[in-house]
C-alpha positions as a LaTeX table, in Angstrom:
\begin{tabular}{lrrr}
\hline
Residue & $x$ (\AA) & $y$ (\AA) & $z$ (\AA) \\
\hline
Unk1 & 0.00 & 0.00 & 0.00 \\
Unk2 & 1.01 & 3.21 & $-0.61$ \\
Unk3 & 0.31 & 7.03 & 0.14 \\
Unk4 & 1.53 & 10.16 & $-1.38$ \\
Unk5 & 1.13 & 13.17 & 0.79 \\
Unk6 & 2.59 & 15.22 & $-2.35$ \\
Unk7 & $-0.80$ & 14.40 & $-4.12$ \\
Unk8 & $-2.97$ & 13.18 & $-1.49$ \\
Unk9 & $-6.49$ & 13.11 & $-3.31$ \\
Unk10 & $-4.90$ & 11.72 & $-6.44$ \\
Unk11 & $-6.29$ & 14.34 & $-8.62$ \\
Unk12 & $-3.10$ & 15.71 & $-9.97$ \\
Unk13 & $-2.42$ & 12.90 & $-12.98$ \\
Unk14 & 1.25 & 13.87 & $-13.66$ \\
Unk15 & 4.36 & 13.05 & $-13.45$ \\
Unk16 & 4.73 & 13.77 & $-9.21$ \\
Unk17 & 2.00 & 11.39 & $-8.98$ \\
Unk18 & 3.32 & 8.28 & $-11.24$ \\
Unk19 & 6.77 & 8.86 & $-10.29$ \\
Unk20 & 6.09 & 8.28 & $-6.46$ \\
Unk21 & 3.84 & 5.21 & $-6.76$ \\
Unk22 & 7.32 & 3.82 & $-8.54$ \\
Unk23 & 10.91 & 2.60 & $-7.56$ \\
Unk24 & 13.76 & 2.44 & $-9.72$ \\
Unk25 & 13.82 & 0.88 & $-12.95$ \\
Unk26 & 9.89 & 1.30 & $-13.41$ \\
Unk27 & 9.13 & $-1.49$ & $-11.26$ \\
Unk28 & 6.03 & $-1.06$ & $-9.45$ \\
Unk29 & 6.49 & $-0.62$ & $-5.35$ \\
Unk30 & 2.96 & $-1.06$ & $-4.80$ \\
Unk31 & $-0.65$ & $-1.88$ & $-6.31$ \\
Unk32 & $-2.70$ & $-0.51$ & $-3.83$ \\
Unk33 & $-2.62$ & 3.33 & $-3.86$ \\
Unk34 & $-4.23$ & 5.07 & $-1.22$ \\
Unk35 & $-5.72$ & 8.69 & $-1.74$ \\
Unk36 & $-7.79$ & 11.07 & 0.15 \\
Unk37 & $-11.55$ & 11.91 & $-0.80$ \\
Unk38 & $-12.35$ & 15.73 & $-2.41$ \\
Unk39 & $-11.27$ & 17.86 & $-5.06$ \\
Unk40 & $-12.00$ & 15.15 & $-7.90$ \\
Unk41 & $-14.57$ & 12.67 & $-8.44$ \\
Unk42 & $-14.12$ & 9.05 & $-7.17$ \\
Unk43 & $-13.71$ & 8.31 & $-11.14$ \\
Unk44 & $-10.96$ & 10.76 & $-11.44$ \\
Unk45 & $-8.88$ & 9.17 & $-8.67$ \\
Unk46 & $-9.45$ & 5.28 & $-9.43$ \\
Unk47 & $-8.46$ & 6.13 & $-13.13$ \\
Unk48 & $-5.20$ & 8.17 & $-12.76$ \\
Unk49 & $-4.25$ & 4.79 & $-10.33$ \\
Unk50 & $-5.02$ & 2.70 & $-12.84$ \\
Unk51 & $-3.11$ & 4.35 & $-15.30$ \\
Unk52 & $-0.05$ & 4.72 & $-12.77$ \\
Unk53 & $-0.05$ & 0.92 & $-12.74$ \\
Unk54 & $-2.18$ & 0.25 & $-9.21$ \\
Unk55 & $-4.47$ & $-2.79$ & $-8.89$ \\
Unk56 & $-6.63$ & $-0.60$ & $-6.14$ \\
Unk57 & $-7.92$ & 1.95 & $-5.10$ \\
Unk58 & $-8.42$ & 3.03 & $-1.28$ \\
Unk59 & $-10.36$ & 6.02 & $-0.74$ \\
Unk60 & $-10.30$ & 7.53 & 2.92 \\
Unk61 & $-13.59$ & 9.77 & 3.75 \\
Unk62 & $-12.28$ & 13.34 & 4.10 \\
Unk63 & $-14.95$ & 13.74 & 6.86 \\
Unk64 & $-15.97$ & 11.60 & 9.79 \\
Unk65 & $-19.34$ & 10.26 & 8.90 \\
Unk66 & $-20.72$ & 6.43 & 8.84 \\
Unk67 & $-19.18$ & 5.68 & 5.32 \\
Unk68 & $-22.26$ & 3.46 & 4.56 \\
Unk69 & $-24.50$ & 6.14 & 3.62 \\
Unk70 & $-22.12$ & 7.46 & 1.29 \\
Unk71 & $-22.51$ & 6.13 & $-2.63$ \\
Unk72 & $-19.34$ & 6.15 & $-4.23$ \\
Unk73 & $-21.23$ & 6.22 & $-7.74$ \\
Unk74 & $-19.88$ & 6.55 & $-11.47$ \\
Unk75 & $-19.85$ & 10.67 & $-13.35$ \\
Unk76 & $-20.59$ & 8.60 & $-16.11$ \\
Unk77 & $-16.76$ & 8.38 & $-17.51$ \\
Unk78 & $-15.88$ & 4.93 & $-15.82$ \\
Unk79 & $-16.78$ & 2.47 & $-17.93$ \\
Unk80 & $-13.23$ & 1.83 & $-18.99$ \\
Unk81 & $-11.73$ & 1.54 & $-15.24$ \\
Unk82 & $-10.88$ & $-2.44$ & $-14.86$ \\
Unk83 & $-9.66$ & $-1.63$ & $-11.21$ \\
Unk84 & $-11.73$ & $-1.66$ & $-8.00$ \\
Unk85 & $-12.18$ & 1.42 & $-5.51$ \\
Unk86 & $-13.30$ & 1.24 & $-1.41$ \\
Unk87 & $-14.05$ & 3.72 & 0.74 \\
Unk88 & $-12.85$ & 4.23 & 4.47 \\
Unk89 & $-13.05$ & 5.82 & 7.12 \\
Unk90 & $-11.43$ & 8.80 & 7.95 \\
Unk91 & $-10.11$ & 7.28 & 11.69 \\
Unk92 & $-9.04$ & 4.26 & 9.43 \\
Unk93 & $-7.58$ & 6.48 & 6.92 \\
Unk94 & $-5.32$ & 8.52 & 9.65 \\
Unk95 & $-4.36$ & 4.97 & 11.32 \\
Unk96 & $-3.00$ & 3.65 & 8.18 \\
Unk97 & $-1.14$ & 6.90 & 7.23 \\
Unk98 & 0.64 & 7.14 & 10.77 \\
Unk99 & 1.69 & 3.67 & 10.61 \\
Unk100 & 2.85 & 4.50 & 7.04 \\
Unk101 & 4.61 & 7.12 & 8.56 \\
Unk102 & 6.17 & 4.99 & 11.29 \\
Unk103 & 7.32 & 1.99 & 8.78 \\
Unk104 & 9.10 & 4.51 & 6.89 \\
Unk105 & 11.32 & 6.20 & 9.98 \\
Unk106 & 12.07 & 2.52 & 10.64 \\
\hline
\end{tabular}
């Protein structure tokens, strides 16, 4: 799994956002990309991680609401996405970023 607090809604499709889901010699350091809700459409994000190479997308709720009310629904551009997206939490979210955080000091 992996986060990128340089583009942390995953809106920005360029090269900052490819480039850090990456290690060297193109070889893919993670499938599951983890981005923040807002700014773009749920579409927006799962594509530009599917196009940087991820095999998921994890959403974390920008607010803190019960998640199951909230419809995570198509702006009618996805029909070429071949990825799946989820939706958590935002306590869940910030758990997994700190220990994120913590993994990488180690």
């Amino acid at each position: 799994m992996y986060y990128n607090p340089l583009n942390p809604t995953g809106c920005n499709k360029n090269d900052t956002f490819t480039s850090e889901f990456h290690e060297g010699d193109g070889e893919l350091q993670s499938s599951i990309y983890m981005v923040e809700r807002g700014d773009c459409t749920f579409v927006t994000k799962t594509r530009n991680i599917a196009q940087a190479g991820g095999m998921m997308a994890l959403v974390i709720d920008n607010t803190n609401e019960n998640i199951t009310n909230v419809i995570m629904s198509d702006d009618g551009t996805g029909a070429g996405i071949r990825i799946p997206s989820v939706l958590i939490g935002s306590k869940d979210g910030e758990i997994l970023k700190n220990f994120m955080k913590t993994a990488a000091q180690d």
